[in-house]
Each structure stands twice: as C-alpha cells, then as structure tokens.
PDB file of C-alpha atoms in Angstrom:
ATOM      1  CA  UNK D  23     143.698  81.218 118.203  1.00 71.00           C
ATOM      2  CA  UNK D  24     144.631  84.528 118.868  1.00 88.00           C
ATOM      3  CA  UNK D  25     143.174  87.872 119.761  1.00 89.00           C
ATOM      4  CA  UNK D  26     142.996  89.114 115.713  1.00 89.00           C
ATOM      5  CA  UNK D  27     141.366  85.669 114.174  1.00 91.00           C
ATOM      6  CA  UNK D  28     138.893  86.087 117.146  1.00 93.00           C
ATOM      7  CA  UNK D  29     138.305  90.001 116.264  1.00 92.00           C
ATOM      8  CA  UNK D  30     137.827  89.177 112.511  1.00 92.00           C
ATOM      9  CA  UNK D  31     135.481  86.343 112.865  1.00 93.00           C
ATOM     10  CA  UNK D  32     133.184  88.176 115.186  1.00 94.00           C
ATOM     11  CA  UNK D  33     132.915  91.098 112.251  1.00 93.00           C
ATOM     12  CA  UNK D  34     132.316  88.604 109.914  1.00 94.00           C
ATOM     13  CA  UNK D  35     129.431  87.120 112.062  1.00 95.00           C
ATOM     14  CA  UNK D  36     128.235  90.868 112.317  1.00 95.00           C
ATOM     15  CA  UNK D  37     128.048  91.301 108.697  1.00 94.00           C
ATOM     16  CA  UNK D  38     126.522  87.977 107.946  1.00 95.00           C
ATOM     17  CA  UNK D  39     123.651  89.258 110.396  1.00 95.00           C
ATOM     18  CA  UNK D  40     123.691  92.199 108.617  1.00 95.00           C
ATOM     19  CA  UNK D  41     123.220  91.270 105.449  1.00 95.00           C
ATOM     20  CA  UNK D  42     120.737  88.579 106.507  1.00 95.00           C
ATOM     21  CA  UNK D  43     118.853  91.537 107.925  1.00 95.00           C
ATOM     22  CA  UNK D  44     118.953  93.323 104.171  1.00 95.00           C
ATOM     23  CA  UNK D  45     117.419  89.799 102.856  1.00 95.00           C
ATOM     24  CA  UNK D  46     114.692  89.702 105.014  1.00 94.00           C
ATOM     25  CA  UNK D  47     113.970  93.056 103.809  1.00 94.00           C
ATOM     26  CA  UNK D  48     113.877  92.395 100.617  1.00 94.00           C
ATOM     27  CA  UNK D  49     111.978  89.173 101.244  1.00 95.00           C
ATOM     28  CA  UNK D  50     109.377  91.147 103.559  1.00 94.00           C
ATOM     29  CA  UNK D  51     109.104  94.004 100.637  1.00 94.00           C
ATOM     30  CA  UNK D  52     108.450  91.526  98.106  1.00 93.00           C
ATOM     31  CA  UNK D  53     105.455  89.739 100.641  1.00 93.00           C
ATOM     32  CA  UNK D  54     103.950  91.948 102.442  1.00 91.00           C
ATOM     33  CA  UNK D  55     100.757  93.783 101.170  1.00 88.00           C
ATOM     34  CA  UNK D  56     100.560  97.076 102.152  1.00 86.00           C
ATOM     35  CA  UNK D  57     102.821 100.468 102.326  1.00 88.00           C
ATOM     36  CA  UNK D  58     102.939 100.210 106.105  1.00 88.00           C
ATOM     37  CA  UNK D  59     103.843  96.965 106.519  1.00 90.00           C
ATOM     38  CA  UNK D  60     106.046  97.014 103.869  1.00 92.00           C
ATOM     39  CA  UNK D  61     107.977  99.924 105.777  1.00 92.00           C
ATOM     40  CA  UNK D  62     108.121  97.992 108.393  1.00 92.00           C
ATOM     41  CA  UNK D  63     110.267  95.510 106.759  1.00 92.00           C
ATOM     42  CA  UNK D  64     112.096  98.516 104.889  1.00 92.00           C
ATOM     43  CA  UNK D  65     113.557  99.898 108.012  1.00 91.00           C
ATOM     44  CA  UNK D  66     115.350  96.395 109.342  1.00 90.00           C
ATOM     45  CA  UNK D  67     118.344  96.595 107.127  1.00 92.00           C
ATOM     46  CA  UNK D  68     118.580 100.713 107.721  1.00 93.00           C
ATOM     47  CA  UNK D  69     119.132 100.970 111.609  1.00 92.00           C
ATOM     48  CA  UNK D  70     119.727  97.172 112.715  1.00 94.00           C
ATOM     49  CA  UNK D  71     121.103  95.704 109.617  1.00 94.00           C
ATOM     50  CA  UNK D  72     123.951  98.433 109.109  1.00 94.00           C
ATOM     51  CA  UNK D  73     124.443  98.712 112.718  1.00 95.00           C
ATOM     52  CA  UNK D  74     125.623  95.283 112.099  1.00 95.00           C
ATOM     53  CA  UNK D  75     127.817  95.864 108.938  1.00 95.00           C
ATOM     54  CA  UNK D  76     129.252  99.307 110.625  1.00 95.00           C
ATOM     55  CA  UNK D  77     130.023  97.409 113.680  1.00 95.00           C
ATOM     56  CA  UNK D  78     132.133  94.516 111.129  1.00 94.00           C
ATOM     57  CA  UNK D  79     133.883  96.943 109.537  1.00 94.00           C
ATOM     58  CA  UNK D  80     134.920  98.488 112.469  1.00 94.00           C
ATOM     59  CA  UNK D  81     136.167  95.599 113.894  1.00 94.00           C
ATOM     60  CA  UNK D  82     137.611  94.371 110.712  1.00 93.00           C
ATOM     61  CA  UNK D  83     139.275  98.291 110.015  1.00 91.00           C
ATOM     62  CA  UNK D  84     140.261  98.840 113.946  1.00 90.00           C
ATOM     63  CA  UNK D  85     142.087 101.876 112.748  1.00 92.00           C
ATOM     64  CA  UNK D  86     140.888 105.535 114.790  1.00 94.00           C
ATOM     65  CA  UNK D  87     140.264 107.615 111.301  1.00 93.00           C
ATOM     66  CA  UNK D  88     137.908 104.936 109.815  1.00 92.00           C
ATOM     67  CA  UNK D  89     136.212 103.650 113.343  1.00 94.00           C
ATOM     68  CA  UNK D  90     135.309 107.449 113.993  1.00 95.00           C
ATOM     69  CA  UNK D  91     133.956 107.701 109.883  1.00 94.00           C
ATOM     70  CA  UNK D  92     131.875 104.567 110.889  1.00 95.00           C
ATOM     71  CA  UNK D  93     130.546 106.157 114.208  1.00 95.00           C
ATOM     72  CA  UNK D  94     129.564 109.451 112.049  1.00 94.00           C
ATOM     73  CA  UNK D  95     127.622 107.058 109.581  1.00 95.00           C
ATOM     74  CA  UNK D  96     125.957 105.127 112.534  1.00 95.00           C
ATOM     75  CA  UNK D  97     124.869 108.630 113.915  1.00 95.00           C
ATOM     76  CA  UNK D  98     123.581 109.948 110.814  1.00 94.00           C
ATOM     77  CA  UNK D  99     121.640 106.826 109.482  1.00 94.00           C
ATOM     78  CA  UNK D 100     119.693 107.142 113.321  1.00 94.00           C
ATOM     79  CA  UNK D 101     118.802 110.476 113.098  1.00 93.00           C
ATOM     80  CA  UNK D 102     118.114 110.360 109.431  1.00 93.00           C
ATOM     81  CA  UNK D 103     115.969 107.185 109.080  1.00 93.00           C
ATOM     82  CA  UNK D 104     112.841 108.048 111.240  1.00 93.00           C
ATOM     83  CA  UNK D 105     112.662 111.684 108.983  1.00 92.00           C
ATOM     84  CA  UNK D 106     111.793 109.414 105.924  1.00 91.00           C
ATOM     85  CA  UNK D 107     109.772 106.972 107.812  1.00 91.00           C
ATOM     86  CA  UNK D 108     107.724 109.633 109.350  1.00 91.00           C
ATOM     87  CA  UNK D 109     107.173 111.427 106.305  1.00 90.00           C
ATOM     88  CA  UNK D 110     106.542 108.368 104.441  1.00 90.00           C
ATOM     89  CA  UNK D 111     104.163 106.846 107.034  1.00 88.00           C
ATOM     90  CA  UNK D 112     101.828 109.762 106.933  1.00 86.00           C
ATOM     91  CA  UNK D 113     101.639 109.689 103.057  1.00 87.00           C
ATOM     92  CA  UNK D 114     100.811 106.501 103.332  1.00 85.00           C
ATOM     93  CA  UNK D 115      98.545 106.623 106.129  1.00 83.00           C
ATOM     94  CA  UNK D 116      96.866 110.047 103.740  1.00 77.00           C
ATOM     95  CA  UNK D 117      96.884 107.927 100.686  1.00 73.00           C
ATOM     96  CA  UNK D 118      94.872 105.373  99.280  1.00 69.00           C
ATOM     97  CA  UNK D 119      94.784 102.742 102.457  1.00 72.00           C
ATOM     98  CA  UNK D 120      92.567  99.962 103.199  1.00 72.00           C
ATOM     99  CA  UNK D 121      90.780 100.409 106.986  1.00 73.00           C
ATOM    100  CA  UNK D 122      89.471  97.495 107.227  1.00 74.00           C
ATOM    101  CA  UNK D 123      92.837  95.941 107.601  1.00 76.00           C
ATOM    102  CA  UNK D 124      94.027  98.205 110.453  1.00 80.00           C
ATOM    103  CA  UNK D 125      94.497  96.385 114.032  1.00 79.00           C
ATOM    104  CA  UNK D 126      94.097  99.684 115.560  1.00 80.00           C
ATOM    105  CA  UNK D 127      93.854 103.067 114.357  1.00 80.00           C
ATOM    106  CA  UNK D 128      94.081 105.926 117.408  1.00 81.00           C
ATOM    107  CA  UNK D 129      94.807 108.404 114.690  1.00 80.00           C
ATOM    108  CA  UNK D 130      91.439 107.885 112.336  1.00 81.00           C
ATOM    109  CA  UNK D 131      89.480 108.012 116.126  1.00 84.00           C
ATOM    110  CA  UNK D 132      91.197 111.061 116.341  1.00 84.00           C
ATOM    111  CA  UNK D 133      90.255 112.625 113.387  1.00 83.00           C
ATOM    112  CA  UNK D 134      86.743 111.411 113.408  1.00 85.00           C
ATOM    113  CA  UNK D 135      86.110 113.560 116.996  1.00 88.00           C
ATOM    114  CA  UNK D 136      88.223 116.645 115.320  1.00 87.00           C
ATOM    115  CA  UNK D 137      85.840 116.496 112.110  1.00 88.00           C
ATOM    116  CA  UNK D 138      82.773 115.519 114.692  1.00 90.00           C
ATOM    117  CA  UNK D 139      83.602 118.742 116.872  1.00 90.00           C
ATOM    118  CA  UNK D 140      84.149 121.412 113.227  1.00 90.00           C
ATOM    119  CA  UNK D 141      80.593 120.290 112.281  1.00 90.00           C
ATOM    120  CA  UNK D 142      79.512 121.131 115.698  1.00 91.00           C
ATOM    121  CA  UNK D 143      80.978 124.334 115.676  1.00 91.00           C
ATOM    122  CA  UNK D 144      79.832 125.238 112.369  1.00 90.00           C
ATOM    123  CA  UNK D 145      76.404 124.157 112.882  1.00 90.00           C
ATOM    124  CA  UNK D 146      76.543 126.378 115.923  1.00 89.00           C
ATOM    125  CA  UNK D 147      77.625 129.608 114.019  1.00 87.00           C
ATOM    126  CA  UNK D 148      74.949 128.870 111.568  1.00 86.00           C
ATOM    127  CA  UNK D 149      71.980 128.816 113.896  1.00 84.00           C
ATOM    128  CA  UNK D 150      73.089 131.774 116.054  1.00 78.00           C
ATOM    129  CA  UNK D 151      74.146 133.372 113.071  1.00 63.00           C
ATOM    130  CA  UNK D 152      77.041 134.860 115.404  1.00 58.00           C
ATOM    131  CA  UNK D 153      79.253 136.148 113.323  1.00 57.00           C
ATOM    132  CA  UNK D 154      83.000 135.496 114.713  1.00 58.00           C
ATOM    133  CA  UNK D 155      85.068 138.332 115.368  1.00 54.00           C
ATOM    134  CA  UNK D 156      88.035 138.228 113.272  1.00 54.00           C
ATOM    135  CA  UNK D 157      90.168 139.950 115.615  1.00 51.00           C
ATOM    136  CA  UNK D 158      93.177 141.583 113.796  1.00 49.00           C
ATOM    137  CA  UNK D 159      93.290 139.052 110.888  1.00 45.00           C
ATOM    138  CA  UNK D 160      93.970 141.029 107.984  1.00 47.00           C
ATOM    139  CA  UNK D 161      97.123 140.275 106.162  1.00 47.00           C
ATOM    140  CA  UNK D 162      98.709 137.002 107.004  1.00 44.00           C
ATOM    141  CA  UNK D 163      97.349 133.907 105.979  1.00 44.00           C
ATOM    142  CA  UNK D 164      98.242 132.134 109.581  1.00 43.00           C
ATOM    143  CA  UNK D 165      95.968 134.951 111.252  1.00 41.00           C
ATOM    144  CA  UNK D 166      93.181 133.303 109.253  1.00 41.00           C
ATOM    145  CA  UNK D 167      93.036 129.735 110.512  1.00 43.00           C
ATOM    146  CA  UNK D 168      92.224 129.842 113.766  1.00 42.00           C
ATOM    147  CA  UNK D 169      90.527 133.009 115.050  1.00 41.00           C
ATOM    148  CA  UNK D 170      86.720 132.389 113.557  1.00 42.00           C
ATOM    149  CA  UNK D 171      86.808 128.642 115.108  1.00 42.00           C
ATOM    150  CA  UNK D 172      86.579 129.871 118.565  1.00 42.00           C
ATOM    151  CA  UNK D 173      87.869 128.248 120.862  1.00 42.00           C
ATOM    152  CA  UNK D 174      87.566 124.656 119.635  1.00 42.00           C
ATOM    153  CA  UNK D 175      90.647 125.208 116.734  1.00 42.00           C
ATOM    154  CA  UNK D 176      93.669 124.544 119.111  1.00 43.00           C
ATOM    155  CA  UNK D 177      92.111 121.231 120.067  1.00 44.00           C
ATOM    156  CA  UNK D 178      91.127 120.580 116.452  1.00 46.00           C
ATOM    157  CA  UNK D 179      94.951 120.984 115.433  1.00 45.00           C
ATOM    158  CA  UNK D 180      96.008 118.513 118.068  1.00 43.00           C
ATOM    159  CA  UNK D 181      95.965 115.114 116.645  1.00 46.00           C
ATOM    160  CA  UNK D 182      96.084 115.885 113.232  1.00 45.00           C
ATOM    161  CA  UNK D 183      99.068 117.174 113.367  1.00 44.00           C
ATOM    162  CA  UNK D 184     100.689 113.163 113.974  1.00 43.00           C
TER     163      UNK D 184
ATOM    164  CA  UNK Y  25     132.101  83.240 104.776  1.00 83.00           C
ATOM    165  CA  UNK Y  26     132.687  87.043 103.372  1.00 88.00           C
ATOM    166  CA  UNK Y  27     131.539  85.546  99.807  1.00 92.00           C
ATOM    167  CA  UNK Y  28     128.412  84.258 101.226  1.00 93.00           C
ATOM    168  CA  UNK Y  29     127.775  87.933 103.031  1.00 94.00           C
ATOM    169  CA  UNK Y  30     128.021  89.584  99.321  1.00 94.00           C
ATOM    170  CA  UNK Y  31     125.678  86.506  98.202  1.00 95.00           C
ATOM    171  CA  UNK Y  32     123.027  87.788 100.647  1.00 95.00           C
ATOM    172  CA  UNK Y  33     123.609  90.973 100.265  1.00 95.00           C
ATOM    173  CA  UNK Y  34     122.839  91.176  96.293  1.00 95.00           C
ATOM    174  CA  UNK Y  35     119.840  88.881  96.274  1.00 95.00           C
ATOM    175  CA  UNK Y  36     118.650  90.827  98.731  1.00 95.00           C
ATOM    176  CA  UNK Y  37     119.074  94.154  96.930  1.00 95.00           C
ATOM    177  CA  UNK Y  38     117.712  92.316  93.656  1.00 95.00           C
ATOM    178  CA  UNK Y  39     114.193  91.661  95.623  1.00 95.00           C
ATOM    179  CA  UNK Y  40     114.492  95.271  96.591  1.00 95.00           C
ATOM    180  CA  UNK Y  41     114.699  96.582  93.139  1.00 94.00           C
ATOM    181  CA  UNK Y  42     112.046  93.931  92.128  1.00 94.00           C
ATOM    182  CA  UNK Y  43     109.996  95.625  94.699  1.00 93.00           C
ATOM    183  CA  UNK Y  44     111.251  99.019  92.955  1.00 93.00           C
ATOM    184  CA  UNK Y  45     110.564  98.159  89.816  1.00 93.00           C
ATOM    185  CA  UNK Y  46     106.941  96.458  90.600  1.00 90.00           C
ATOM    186  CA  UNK Y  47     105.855  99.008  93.158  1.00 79.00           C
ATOM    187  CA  UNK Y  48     101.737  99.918  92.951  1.00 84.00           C
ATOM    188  CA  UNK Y  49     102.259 103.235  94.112  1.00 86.00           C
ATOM    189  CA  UNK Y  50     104.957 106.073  94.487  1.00 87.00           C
ATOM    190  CA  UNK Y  51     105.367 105.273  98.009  1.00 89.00           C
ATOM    191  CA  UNK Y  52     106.158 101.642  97.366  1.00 91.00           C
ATOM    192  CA  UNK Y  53     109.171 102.483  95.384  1.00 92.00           C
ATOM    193  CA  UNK Y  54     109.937 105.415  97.637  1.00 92.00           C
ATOM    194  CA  UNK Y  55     110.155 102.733 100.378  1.00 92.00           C
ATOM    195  CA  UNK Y  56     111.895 100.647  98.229  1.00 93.00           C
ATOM    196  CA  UNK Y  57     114.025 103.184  97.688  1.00 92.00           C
ATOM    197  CA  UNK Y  58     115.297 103.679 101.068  1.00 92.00           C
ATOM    198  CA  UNK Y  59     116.023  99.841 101.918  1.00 93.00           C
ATOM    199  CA  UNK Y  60     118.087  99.686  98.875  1.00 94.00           C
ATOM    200  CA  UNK Y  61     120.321 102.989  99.521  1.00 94.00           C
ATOM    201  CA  UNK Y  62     120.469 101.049 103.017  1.00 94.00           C
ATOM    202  CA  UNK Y  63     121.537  97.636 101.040  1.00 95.00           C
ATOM    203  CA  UNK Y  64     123.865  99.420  99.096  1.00 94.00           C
ATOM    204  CA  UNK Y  65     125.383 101.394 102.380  1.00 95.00           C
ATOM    205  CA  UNK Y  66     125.904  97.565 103.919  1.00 95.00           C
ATOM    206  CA  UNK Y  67     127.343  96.523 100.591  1.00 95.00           C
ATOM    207  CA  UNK Y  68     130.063  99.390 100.275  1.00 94.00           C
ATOM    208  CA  UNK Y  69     130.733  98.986 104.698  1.00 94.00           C
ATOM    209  CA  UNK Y  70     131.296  94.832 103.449  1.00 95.00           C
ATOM    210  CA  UNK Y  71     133.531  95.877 100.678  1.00 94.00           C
ATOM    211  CA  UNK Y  72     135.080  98.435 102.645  1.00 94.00           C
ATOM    212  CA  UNK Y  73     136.252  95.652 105.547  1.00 93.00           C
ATOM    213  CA  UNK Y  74     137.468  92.890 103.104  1.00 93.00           C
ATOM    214  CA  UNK Y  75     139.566  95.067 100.630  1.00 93.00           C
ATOM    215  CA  UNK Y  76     140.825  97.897 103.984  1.00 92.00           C
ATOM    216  CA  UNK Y  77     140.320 100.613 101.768  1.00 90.00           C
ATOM    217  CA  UNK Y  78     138.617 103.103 103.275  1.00 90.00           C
ATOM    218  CA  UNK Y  79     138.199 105.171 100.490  1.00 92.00           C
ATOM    219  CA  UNK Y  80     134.325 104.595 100.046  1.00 93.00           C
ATOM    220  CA  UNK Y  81     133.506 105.642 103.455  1.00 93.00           C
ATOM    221  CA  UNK Y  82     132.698 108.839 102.627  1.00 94.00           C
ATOM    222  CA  UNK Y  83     130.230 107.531 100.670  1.00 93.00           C
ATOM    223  CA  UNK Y  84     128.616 105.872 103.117  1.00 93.00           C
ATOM    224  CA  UNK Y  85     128.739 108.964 105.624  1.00 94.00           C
ATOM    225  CA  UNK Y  86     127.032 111.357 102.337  1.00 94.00           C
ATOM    226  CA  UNK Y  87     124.365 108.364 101.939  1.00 93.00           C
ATOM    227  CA  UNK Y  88     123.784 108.254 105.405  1.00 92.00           C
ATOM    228  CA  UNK Y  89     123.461 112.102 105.663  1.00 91.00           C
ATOM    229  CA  UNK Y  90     121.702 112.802 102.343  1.00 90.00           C
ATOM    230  CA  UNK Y  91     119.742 109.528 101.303  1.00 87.00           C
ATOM    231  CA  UNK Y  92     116.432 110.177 103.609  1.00 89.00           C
ATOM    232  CA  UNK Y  93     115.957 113.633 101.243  1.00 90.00           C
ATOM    233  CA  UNK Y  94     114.295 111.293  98.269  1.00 89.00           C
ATOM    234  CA  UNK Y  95     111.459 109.499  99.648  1.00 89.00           C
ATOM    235  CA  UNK Y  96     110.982 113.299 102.123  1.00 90.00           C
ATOM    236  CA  UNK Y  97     110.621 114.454  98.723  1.00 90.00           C
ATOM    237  CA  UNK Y  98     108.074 111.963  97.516  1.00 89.00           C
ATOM    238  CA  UNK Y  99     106.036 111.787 100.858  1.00 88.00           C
ATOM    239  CA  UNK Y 100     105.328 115.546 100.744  1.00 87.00           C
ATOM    240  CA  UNK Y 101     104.470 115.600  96.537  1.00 86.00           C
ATOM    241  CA  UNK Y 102     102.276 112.509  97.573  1.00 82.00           C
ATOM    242  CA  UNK Y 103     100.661 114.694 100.328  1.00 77.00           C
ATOM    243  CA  UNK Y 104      99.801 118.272  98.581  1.00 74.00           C
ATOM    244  CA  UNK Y 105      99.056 115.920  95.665  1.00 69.00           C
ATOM    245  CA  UNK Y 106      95.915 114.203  97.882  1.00 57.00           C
ATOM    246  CA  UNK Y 107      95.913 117.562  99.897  1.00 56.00           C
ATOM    247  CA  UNK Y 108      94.754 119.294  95.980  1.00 53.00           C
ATOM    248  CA  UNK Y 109      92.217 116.238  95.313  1.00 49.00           C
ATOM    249  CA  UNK Y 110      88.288 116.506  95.697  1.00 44.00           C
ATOM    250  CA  UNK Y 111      87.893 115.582  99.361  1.00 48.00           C
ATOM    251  CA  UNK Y 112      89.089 118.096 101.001  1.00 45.00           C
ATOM    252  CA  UNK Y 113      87.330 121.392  99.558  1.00 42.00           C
ATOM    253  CA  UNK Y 114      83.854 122.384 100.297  1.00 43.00           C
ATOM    254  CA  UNK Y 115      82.037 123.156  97.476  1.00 41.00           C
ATOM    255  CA  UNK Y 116      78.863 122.817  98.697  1.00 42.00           C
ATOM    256  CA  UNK Y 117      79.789 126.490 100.678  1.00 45.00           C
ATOM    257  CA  UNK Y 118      80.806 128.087  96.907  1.00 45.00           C
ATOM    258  CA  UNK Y 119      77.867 127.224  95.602  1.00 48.00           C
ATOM    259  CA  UNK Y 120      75.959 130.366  93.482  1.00 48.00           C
ATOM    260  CA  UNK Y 121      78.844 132.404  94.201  1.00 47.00           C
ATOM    261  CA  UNK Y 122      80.587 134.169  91.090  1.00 48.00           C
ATOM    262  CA  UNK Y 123      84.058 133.658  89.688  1.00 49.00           C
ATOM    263  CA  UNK Y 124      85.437 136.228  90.674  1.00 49.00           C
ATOM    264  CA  UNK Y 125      84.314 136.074  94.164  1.00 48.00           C
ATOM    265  CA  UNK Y 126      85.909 132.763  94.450  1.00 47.00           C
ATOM    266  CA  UNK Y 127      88.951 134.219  92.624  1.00 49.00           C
ATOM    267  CA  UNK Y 128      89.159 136.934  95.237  1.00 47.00           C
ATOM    268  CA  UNK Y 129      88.423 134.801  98.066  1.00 47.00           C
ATOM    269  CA  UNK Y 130      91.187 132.055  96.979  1.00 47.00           C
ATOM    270  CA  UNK Y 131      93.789 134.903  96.801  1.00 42.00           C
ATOM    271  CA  UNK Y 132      92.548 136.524  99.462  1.00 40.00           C
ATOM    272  CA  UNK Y 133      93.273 133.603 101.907  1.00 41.00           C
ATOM    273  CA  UNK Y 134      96.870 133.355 100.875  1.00 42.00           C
ATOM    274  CA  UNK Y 135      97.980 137.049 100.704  1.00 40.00           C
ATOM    275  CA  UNK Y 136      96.644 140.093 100.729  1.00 42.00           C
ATOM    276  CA  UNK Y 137      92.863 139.996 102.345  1.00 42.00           C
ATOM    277  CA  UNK Y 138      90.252 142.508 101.648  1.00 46.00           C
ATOM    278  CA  UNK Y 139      89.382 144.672 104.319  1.00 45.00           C
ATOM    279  CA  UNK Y 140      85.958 145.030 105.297  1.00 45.00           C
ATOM    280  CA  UNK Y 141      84.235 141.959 104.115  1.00 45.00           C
ATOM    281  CA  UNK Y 142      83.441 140.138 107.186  1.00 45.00           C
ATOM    282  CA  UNK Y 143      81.696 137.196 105.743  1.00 44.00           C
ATOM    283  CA  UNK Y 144      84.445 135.995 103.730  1.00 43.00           C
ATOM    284  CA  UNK Y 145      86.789 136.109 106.129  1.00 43.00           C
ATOM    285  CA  UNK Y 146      84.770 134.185 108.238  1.00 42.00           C
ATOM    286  CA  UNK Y 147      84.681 131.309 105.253  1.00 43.00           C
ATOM    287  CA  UNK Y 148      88.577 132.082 104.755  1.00 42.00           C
ATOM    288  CA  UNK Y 149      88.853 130.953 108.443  1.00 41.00           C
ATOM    289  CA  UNK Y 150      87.086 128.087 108.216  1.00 42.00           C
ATOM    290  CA  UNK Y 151      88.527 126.881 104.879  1.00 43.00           C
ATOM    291  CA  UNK Y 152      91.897 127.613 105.879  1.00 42.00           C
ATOM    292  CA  UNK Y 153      91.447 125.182 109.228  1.00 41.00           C
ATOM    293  CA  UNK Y 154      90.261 122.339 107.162  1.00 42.00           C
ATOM    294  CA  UNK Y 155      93.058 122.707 104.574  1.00 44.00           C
ATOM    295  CA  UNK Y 156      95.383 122.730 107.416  1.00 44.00           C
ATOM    296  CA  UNK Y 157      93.881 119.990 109.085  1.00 44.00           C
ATOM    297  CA  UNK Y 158      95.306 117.467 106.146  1.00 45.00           C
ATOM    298  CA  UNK Y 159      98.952 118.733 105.936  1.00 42.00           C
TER     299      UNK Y 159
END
C-alpha cells in the first residue's frame, strides 16, 4: 500500500464524516422543535462538516492552486458563519419564543433589570417633575437617546445590545 | 465508498429542503437555508475531488463569501418587523395628544427637531432609548 492509496482513503474517510455531519443536520432540522435548537443542528455541516469535505478534497486535489482555493473557502465559511448565526439567533431570540423551555436565559435577566431600572428612572422624573436638561440635542437623532435618561442610559444599553 | 458520500449527502440535503419547505416561521427556512448552501458547498468540494476538476471551486469560495448575506437579510426584516409591532411603543404617553403633535413629534425624533419645546424632547429621549433598546 503506498503513500497515494493511503492519502486518498483518508480524504475519503474525511468526506464520509463530512457528509455524515450534513445528515445529522438535516436529521436534527427535521426533529428538533425550536429555531434555536434547530440552529444548533444547522451550523454542524457549515464549520465542522465542510472542514471535513475541504480537508478531502484537498487531500484528494494535492495540487498548490486548488489546496490554497480550499484554504480561502475554509477561511471565509469561519468568518462568515457566526454573522448569520448571530443575526439569526437574536431574531429568533426577538421573535415569537417559548420561555418556559429555556435552561437558562442571562439575556431575559438582563433585560428585565434594564426595563426594571427605565421605570425607575421615569417614575423618578415624574415625581420631581425635574425636567432633564437636553444639553445640545437639537438636530441629530443619536443626540436624543441618551441625554434625558441621566445617567442610568449607558448601563441600560449594555446588555441589550447581545 | 465516494457513492455512499453523495448518498448521504443528498438525503441529507432532501431533509433540509423538507425542513425548507415545512418551516413555521421565516427564520426556520432562513436556517434551513444556510445548512443547505452548506450541503450544497460539501456536495460541489465531493464532486470537485472525485472528477479533479477544479472548475467549481470558485463556487464554493463565492458561496462561502456571499451565502451568510440571505438569512442577514431575513434576521434584520424579522427584527424591524417585531421592532414596528405593538409592544414596543408607548401609547399610554400619546394619549389626548393631537395628530399633528404626534406627527411633529415622530418626525421630529428622526430629523430635524423643533427648537424650544422642552417637553417633547424630553419624550423624544425617552422614546428613542426604548426603540433602541430592541434593535
């Protein structure tokens, strides 16, 4: 057995992994319940899964050109992939989710005490009746958002910006 | 052994359209969307090694590059969409205003703000943190 035969069935092995990876997400989006978990199964064929089939073909190609193509599309897919999922995640997270089924949720506790602490504030400004000094806010919509919550805005922008 | 990878490979991007097709909500299919443009990348890098034409690896590198845009796309419509719904504005603080004071405070927040009214821009403030708060 030489050094080629050994090179081509290790690919192959990688790209049976890889597409077994792509069936399990197709089996887990076809089970699973809910957007999140669904994504979770969504994003085992896009960084493991073609890992797998890009690391295959490489070893299957083995020529500099297509080895350095297949390095680009490794690169890209990584950097890419957690864009969508992020984006996606906090739609879905936004949306029309059911609580209850949360194991933990650090980001609803964290917009419970931003909500808690603008009620506070704004019950405060309405029993002083202290008006808040808009202090050069007069074109810009950005110079709006922040100046008449005092000091408690910066903190209120914290978490829910995850 | 490479027939049985393309086996895999199109059931499993025929439960990922399934999942496309029969997707409750946007985001489903815009999840579904992604594994299959991953599925298909696998299936063009698996064609790609058995044939040695590496023709359709630019493909792969545009997909790679370009196919996150889509479900971007539908995550942000699906956020101003909720973003525009009921919970998030304050009516209660509108109430027995006029029209056109709402009119003028609405644009006012967004361009152009009167000068001299310091109650609404108090309201503008506050309106403009909670609407900021869900983005």
């Amino acid at each position: 057995m030489n050094w080629a035969a050994v090179v081509d069935w290790t690919g192959a092995v990688f790209m049976l992994l890889g597409a077994l990876l792509c069936l399990v997400a197709g089996i887990g989006l076809m089970r699973l319940p809910d957007v999140l978990t669904r994504m979770h199964a969504a994003t085992k064929p896009q960084a493991l899964g073609l890992l797998f089939v890009l690391g295959g073909a490489a070893l299957w190609l083995r020529t500099v050109v297509d080895v350095t193509t297949l390095i680009l599309i490794a690169i890209f897919q990584l950097v890419t992939t957690p864009v969508a999922a992020h984006m996606v995640g906090r739609a879905g997270y936004r949306g029309r989710l059911d609580r209850q089924r949360l194991v933990l949720d650090e980001l609803g506790e964290a917009i419970e005490e931003a909500e808690q602490r603008r009620e506070a504030q704004r019950a405060a400004e309405r029993r002083g009746e202290a008006e808040p000094v808009d202090a050069g806010g007069d074109t810009s919509a950005a110079s709006g958002e922040g100046s008449s919550e005092g000091g408690g805005s910066p903190e209120d922008r914290g978490p829910s910006a995850a | 052994m490479m027939l049985v990878v393309a086996a895999v490979l199109i059931a499993a991007g025929v439960l990922v359209a399934a999942r496309l097709a029969i997707g409750p909500s946007t985001l489903d299919r815009a999840v579904a969307l992604d594994a299959l443009v991953s599925v298909i990348m696998a299936g063009i890098g698996v064609y790609t090694a058995v044939q040695h034409v590496p023709f359709y690896l630019p493909v792969m590198l545009v997909l790679a590059f370009l196919g996150f845009t889509g479900s971007v796309a539908i995550a942000r419509f699906m956020t101003l969409r909720d973003e525009a719904g009921t919970t998030d504005v304050d009516e209660s603080r509108y109430a027995g205003k006029s029209a056109d004071t709402l009119a003028e405070q609405n644009v006012g927040s967004w361009s152009t703000r009167p000068k001299g009214r310091k109650g609404s821009d108090g309201n503008e403030g506050r309106n403009g943190g909670g609407r900021r708060k869900n983005r």
